CSV table of C-alpha atoms in Angstrom, one decimal:
chain,number,residue,atom,x,y,z
A,249,MET,CA,64.0,-14.0,194.3
A,250,THR,CA,60.7,-12.2,194.5
A,251,GLU,CA,58.0,-13.1,192.4
A,252,PRO,CA,56.3,-10.6,190.6
A,253,ALA,CA,52.9,-10.9,191.7
A,254,GLN,CA,54.3,-11.0,195.7
A,255,LEU,CA,56.5,-7.4,193.8
A,256,THR,CA,53.2,-5.8,192.6
A,257,LEU,CA,51.1,-6.6,195.9
A,258,GLY,CA,54.1,-4.8,197.8
A,259,VAL,CA,54.0,-1.6,195.2
A,260,LEU,CA,50.2,-1.6,196.1
A,261,TRP,CA,50.4,-0.9,199.9
A,262,ALA,CA,53.1,1.6,198.8
A,263,GLY,CA,50.4,3.4,197.2
A,264,LEU,CA,48.4,2.9,199.8
A,265,THR,CA,50.2,3.9,202.6
A,266,LEU,CA,51.2,6.8,200.7
A,267,TYR,CA,47.6,8.0,200.0
A,268,ALA,CA,47.3,7.6,204.6
A,269,LEU,CA,50.1,9.9,205.3
A,270,PHE,CA,49.5,12.3,202.4
A,271,GLY,CA,45.8,12.2,201.2
A,272,GLY,CA,44.8,11.2,205.2
A,273,ALA,CA,45.8,14.7,206.5
A,274,ASP,CA,44.4,16.3,204.1
A,275,PHE,CA,41.2,14.7,205.4
A,276,GLY,CA,41.6,15.5,208.5
A,277,ALA,CA,42.4,19.1,208.2
A,278,GLY,CA,38.9,19.6,206.7
A,279,LEU,CA,37.7,18.2,209.8
A,280,TRP,CA,40.0,20.7,211.5
A,281,ASP,CA,38.4,23.3,209.4
A,282,LEU,CA,34.9,22.0,210.4
A,283,LEU,CA,35.5,23.0,214.1
A,284,SER,CA,37.7,26.0,213.6
A,285,GLY,CA,34.7,27.9,214.8
A,286,GLY,CA,33.1,31.0,213.1
A,287,SER,CA,33.8,33.3,210.1
A,288,THR,CA,36.1,35.4,211.7
A,289,ALA,CA,37.2,33.7,214.7
A,290,GLY,CA,38.0,30.9,212.8
A,291,LEU,CA,39.9,32.7,209.8
A,292,PRO,CA,43.3,32.3,211.3
A,293,ARG,CA,43.2,28.9,211.4
A,294,ARG,CA,41.4,28.4,208.2
A,295,ARG,CA,44.1,30.0,206.6
A,296,LEU,CA,46.3,28.1,207.6
A,297,ILE,CA,45.3,25.2,206.7
A,298,GLU,CA,44.3,27.0,202.7
A,299,HIS,CA,48.0,27.3,202.9
A,300,ALA,CA,49.0,23.7,204.2
A,301,ILE,CA,47.4,21.9,201.8
A,302,GLY,CA,46.3,24.0,198.8
A,303,SER,CA,49.4,23.6,196.8
A,304,VAL,CA,49.2,19.6,197.3
A,305,TRP,CA,45.3,18.7,198.3
A,306,GLU,CA,45.0,17.2,194.3
A,307,ALA,CA,48.7,15.8,194.0
A,308,ASN,CA,47.9,13.3,197.4
A,309,HIS,CA,45.2,12.3,195.6
A,310,VAL,CA,47.4,10.7,192.4
A,311,TRP,CA,48.4,7.8,195.4
A,312,LEU,CA,44.3,7.0,195.4
A,313,ILE,CA,44.5,6.8,191.5
A,314,PHE,CA,47.6,4.8,191.4
A,315,VAL,CA,46.6,2.2,194.3
A,316,ILE,CA,43.0,1.9,192.1
A,317,VAL,CA,45.2,1.3,188.9
A,318,VAL,CA,47.5,-1.4,190.6
A,319,LEU,CA,44.7,-3.3,191.8
A,320,TRP,CA,42.7,-3.1,188.5
A,321,THR,CA,45.9,-4.6,186.7
A,322,GLY,CA,47.6,-6.5,189.0
A,323,PHE,CA,45.0,-8.3,190.6
A,324,PRO,CA,41.7,-7.9,188.6
A,325,GLY,CA,38.9,-10.7,190.8
A,326,VAL,CA,39.9,-8.2,194.0
A,327,PHE,CA,39.3,-6.0,192.1
A,328,ALA,CA,36.0,-6.6,190.3
A,329,ALA,CA,34.8,-8.6,194.1
A,330,VAL,CA,35.9,-4.8,196.0
A,331,MET,CA,34.3,-2.9,193.5
A,332,SER,CA,30.6,-4.6,193.3
A,333,THR,CA,29.7,-6.3,197.0
A,334,LEU,CA,30.8,-2.7,198.6
A,335,TYR,CA,30.2,-0.3,196.2
A,336,ILE,CA,27.5,1.8,198.1
A,337,PRO,CA,30.8,2.9,200.7
A,338,LEU,CA,32.6,3.2,197.7
A,339,THR,CA,30.8,5.5,195.6
A,340,LEU,CA,30.0,7.6,198.9
A,341,VAL,CA,33.9,7.9,199.2
A,342,ALA,CA,33.8,8.8,195.2
A,343,LEU,CA,31.3,11.5,195.6
A,344,GLY,CA,33.1,12.8,198.8
A,345,VAL,CA,36.0,13.3,197.0
A,346,ILE,CA,34.6,15.2,193.8
A,347,ALA,CA,32.4,17.4,196.9
A,348,ARG,CA,35.5,18.1,198.9
A,349,GLY,CA,37.8,19.4,196.1
A,350,ALA,CA,35.1,21.3,194.2
A,351,ALA,CA,33.7,23.1,197.5
A,352,PHE,CA,37.4,23.6,198.4
A,353,ALA,CA,38.5,25.8,195.1
A,354,PHE,CA,35.3,27.4,194.7
A,355,ARG,CA,35.4,28.7,198.5
A,356,LYS,CA,38.4,30.6,197.6
A,357,VAL,CA,36.5,32.3,194.9
A,358,GLY,CA,33.0,33.0,196.5
A,359,GLU,CA,32.6,36.9,196.6
A,360,ARG,CA,29.4,36.6,199.2
A,361,LEU,CA,29.7,35.8,202.7
A,362,TRP,CA,26.8,32.5,202.4
A,363,GLU,CA,28.6,31.4,199.4
A,364,ARG,CA,32.0,30.9,201.5
A,365,ARG,CA,30.3,29.1,204.3
A,366,LEU,CA,28.1,26.7,202.1
A,367,PHE,CA,30.9,26.0,200.5
A,368,GLY,CA,33.2,25.7,203.5
A,369,ALA,CA,30.4,23.1,205.2
A,370,VAL,CA,30.5,21.0,202.0
A,371,PHE,CA,34.4,20.7,202.1
A,372,ALA,CA,34.4,20.0,205.5
A,373,LEU,CA,31.7,17.3,206.2
A,374,SER,CA,32.9,15.7,202.9
A,375,SER,CA,36.4,15.6,204.7
A,376,LEU,CA,34.3,13.7,207.6
A,377,PHE,CA,32.9,11.1,206.0
A,378,THR,CA,35.4,10.3,203.0
A,379,PRO,CA,37.8,8.6,205.7
A,380,PHE,CA,34.9,7.2,207.1
A,381,PHE,CA,33.4,5.2,204.4
A,382,LEU,CA,36.9,4.4,203.3
A,383,GLY,CA,37.9,2.8,206.9
A,384,THR,CA,34.3,0.9,206.9
A,385,VAL,CA,35.8,-0.3,203.2
A,386,ALA,CA,39.0,-1.5,204.9
A,387,GLY,CA,37.5,-3.1,207.6
A,388,ALA,CA,34.5,-5.3,205.5
A,389,ILE,CA,37.9,-6.3,203.3
A,390,ALA,CA,40.0,-7.2,206.8
A,391,SER,CA,37.1,-9.1,208.4
A,392,GLY,CA,36.7,-11.5,206.0
A,393,ARG,CA,33.3,-10.1,204.3
A,394,VAL,CA,34.1,-9.3,200.9
A,395,PRO,CA,34.3,-13.3,198.9
A,396,PRO,CA,35.7,-13.3,195.3
A,397,GLY,CA,33.2,-12.8,192.6
A,398,LEU,CA,30.7,-10.1,191.3
A,399,ALA,CA,28.8,-8.8,194.6
A,400,ALA,CA,29.0,-12.0,195.8
A,401,GLY,CA,28.6,-10.5,199.7
A,402,ASP,CA,26.5,-8.9,201.4
A,403,LEU,CA,25.7,-5.6,200.0
A,404,VAL,CA,25.4,-3.6,203.3
A,405,GLY,CA,26.7,-6.2,206.3
A,406,SER,CA,29.2,-6.4,204.4
A,407,TRP,CA,31.3,-3.0,205.7
A,408,LEU,CA,28.1,-2.1,208.3
A,409,ASN,CA,29.4,-4.1,211.3
A,410,PRO,CA,31.1,-3.6,214.4
A,411,THR,CA,34.7,-4.2,212.7
A,412,GLY,CA,33.7,-2.0,209.8
A,413,LEU,CA,32.4,0.8,212.1
A,414,LEU,CA,36.1,0.6,213.8
A,415,GLY,CA,37.6,1.0,210.6
A,416,GLY,CA,35.6,4.0,210.3
A,417,VAL,CA,35.8,5.5,213.3
A,418,LEU,CA,40.0,4.7,213.3
A,419,ALA,CA,40.4,6.2,209.8
A,420,VAL,CA,38.6,9.8,210.9
A,421,GLY,CA,40.6,10.0,213.6
A,422,VAL,CA,43.9,9.4,212.3
A,423,CYS,CA,43.4,11.7,209.7
A,424,ALA,CA,42.1,14.4,212.2
A,425,TYR,CA,45.1,13.4,214.7
A,426,LEU,CA,48.0,13.2,211.3
A,427,ALA,CA,46.6,16.8,210.1
A,428,ALA,CA,46.8,17.6,213.5
A,429,ALA,CA,50.5,17.3,214.3
A,430,TYR,CA,51.2,18.4,210.7
A,431,LEU,CA,49.9,21.5,211.5
A,432,CYS,CA,51.6,22.2,214.6
A,433,ASP,CA,54.7,22.0,212.8
A,434,ASP,CA,53.0,24.3,209.7
A,435,ALA,CA,52.1,26.8,212.0
A,436,ARG,CA,55.6,26.9,213.8
A,437,ARG,CA,57.0,27.8,210.3
A,438,ALA,CA,54.8,30.4,209.6
A,439,GLY,CA,55.5,32.2,212.9
A,440,GLU,CA,52.0,31.7,214.3
A,441,ALA,CA,52.8,30.6,217.5
A,442,GLY,CA,49.4,30.3,219.0
A,443,LEU,CA,48.2,28.4,216.1
A,444,ALA,CA,51.0,25.5,217.0
A,445,ALA,CA,49.8,25.6,220.4
A,446,GLU,CA,46.5,25.2,219.5
A,447,PHE,CA,46.8,22.3,216.7
A,448,ARG,CA,49.4,21.2,219.4
A,449,THR,CA,46.4,20.4,222.2
A,450,ARG,CA,44.2,18.9,219.3
A,451,ALA,CA,46.7,17.1,218.0
A,452,LEU,CA,47.7,15.6,221.9
A,453,VAL,CA,43.5,15.2,222.5
A,454,THR,CA,43.3,13.4,219.2
A,455,GLY,CA,46.3,10.9,219.7
A,456,VAL,CA,45.2,9.9,223.4
A,457,ALA,CA,41.5,9.5,221.6
A,458,MET,CA,42.4,6.9,219.3
A,459,GLY,CA,45.0,5.1,222.1
A,460,VAL,CA,41.8,4.8,224.0
A,461,VAL,CA,40.0,3.5,220.5
A,462,ALA,CA,42.5,1.1,219.6
A,463,LEU,CA,42.5,-0.3,222.7
A,464,GLY,CA,38.7,-1.2,222.7
A,465,GLY,CA,39.2,-2.2,219.2
A,466,ILE,CA,41.1,-5.3,220.5
A,467,GLY,CA,37.8,-6.5,221.9
A,468,VAL,CA,35.7,-5.8,218.9
A,469,LEU,CA,38.1,-7.6,216.5
A,470,ARG,CA,38.6,-10.7,219.0
A,471,ALA,CA,34.6,-11.3,218.8
A,472,ASP,CA,34.0,-10.1,215.2
A,473,ALA,CA,37.1,-10.9,213.4
A,474,PRO,CA,39.1,-13.4,215.1
A,475,ALA,CA,41.1,-14.5,212.0
A,476,LEU,CA,42.9,-10.3,212.1
A,477,PHE,CA,42.6,-10.5,215.4
A,478,ALA,CA,44.9,-13.4,215.5
A,479,GLY,CA,47.3,-12.4,213.2
A,480,LEU,CA,47.9,-8.8,214.7
A,481,THR,CA,49.0,-10.5,217.7
A,482,GLY,CA,50.7,-13.0,216.2
A,483,ARG,CA,53.0,-12.6,212.9
A,484,ALA,CA,52.4,-8.7,213.4
A,485,LEU,CA,52.8,-8.0,216.4
A,486,PRO,CA,56.4,-6.4,216.1
A,487,LEU,CA,54.5,-4.0,213.6
A,488,VAL,CA,52.1,-3.2,215.9
A,489,VAL,CA,54.0,-2.3,218.9
A,490,VAL,CA,56.3,-0.3,216.5
A,491,SER,CA,53.2,1.9,215.8
A,492,ALA,CA,52.6,1.9,219.4
A,493,LEU,CA,55.8,2.9,220.6
A,494,ALA,CA,55.8,5.2,218.1
A,495,GLY,CA,52.6,7.0,218.5
A,496,THR,CA,53.7,7.1,221.9
A,497,ALA,CA,57.0,9.2,221.4
A,498,ALA,CA,54.8,11.3,218.9
A,499,LEU,CA,52.8,12.2,221.4
A,500,ALA,CA,55.9,13.1,224.1
A,501,LEU,CA,57.6,14.7,221.1
A,502,LEU,CA,54.4,16.9,220.8
A,503,TRP,CA,54.4,17.6,224.7
A,504,LEU,CA,57.7,19.2,224.5
A,505,ARG,CA,56.9,21.0,221.0
A,506,ARG,CA,59.2,19.1,218.2
A,507,PHE,CA,56.7,19.2,216.0
A,508,ALA,CA,59.1,17.9,213.4
A,509,SER,CA,60.0,15.0,215.1
A,510,ALA,CA,56.9,14.6,216.0
A,511,ARG,CA,55.5,14.7,212.6
A,512,ALA,CA,57.7,12.0,211.5
A,513,ALA,CA,56.9,9.7,214.5
A,514,SER,CA,53.3,10.0,213.6
A,515,ALA,CA,53.9,9.3,210.0
A,516,LEU,CA,55.9,6.3,211.2
A,517,ALA,CA,53.4,4.7,213.7
A,518,VAL,CA,50.4,5.0,210.9
A,519,THR,CA,52.7,3.4,208.5
A,520,ALA,CA,54.0,0.7,210.9
A,521,VAL,CA,50.1,-0.2,211.9
A,522,LEU,CA,49.0,-0.3,208.2
A,523,TRP,CA,52.1,-3.1,207.6
A,524,GLY,CA,50.9,-5.0,210.3
A,525,TRP,CA,47.4,-4.7,208.8
A,526,ALA,CA,49.1,-6.7,205.4
A,527,VAL,CA,51.5,-8.9,207.5
A,528,ALA,CA,48.4,-10.1,209.8
A,529,GLN,CA,46.4,-11.4,206.6
A,530,TYR,CA,49.8,-11.8,204.3
A,531,PRO,CA,48.7,-13.9,202.0
A,532,LEU,CA,45.6,-13.5,201.9
A,533,MET,CA,44.1,-10.5,199.6
A,534,LEU,CA,40.4,-11.5,200.7
A,535,PRO,CA,39.9,-13.5,203.6
A,536,PRO,CA,39.7,-16.3,204.2
A,537,SER,CA,40.3,-18.1,201.2
A,538,LEU,CA,41.4,-15.5,198.3
A,539,GLY,CA,45.6,-15.2,198.4
A,540,TYR,CA,47.3,-12.6,196.3
A,541,GLN,CA,49.1,-15.8,194.2
A,542,GLU,CA,45.4,-16.9,193.0
A,543,ALA,CA,44.1,-13.2,192.2
A,544,ALA,CA,47.4,-12.1,190.3
A,545,ALA,CA,46.4,-11.3,186.3
A,546,THR,CA,49.4,-13.3,184.3
A,547,PRO,CA,52.9,-13.2,184.7
A,548,ALA,CA,53.2,-10.8,181.3
A,549,VAL,CA,50.8,-8.7,182.4
A,550,LEU,CA,52.7,-8.3,186.1
A,551,THR,CA,55.8,-7.3,184.4
A,552,ALA,CA,54.4,-4.7,182.1
A,553,THR,CA,52.6,-3.0,185.2
A,554,LEU,CA,55.6,-3.3,187.2
A,555,VAL,CA,57.8,-1.7,184.3
A,556,SER,CA,54.9,0.8,183.5
A,557,VAL,CA,55.2,1.8,187.5
A,558,ALA,CA,59.2,2.1,187.9
A,559,VAL,CA,59.0,4.4,184.8
A,560,GLY,CA,56.3,6.8,185.7
A,561,ALA,CA,58.5,7.0,189.2
A,562,VAL,CA,61.2,8.0,187.6
A,563,LEU,CA,58.8,10.5,185.6
A,564,LEU,CA,57.2,11.7,188.4
A,565,VAL,CA,58.2,11.0,191.9
A,566,PRO,CA,61.3,13.4,191.2
A,567,SER,CA,57.9,16.1,190.1
A,568,LEU,CA,56.5,15.2,193.3
A,569,VAL,CA,59.4,15.9,195.8
A,570,TRP,CA,60.3,18.9,194.5
A,571,LEU,CA,56.5,20.4,195.0
A,572,TYR,CA,56.4,19.0,198.9
A,573,TYR,CA,60.0,20.4,199.0
A,574,LEU,CA,58.3,23.6,198.0
A,575,GLN,CA,55.4,23.3,200.2
A,576,GLN,CA,57.3,23.3,202.8
A,577,ARG,CA,59.6,25.8,202.5
A,578,ARG,CA,57.0,28.5,201.7
């Protein structure tokens, strides 16, 4: 029988996966907004991006809030250690999320060209550095540089290191790839064959580039995070293989212009690598010593958390599914 702590950990990771798939694509769309071109030439691309994320970007950040609340409630010691040791990149993430949302909203109502350009630049740049710093946070935790306790780790060296930088680059690249793959399908459904072809090329180039970075990252992890490397090449290897196969299939489907199938394969590739990370360091939450059982709250708190999540899911998930369904049909 699955214990409450283990179940809570699974719920937490499921929320993180959903945020990567939905929120990550939103960040990537902001990056492509930055690279769309001038005010006139880039207008069709920016309109497609706004159409794709305009009705769902706020809903996508529900998953980030969900992850924070479950971590805080279910594993308070881990929450305290992460938030205190990594407060510099996490503060930059918070500022980026706020700036990005505000700029996206204000750009739509800007009456002057310089206003729209200013808000567009803020939206695009914050879409770039926010996932980067989220990736450095992941790298810090995965490489065992966040010890238990309040600010017990190096406030700079914990995230500014080879594994942290690799995590940041991969996060930005994965977000950009997901966004391009999703936008191919959105452009096709909107009847914009030219835009679909443009984003197809961007998705293919980004996907190949991320494959190269991931291969190079093997050497980085072996030298800088040997425990994580051992886990990924050990019991998590089947999930790593699934991710590689799904990513290759996604590129092939993009090449064949099977955009809806490529979208699903891309999501599977990202999901597999995230759960591969989880399996690689299980049962540890803060490597090399703090496991989820030691970090968990009391059974009463965990049970209350799981019940609350279940009730919330009954109320919220149908609404989100309906929202995404309507957004895809528009």
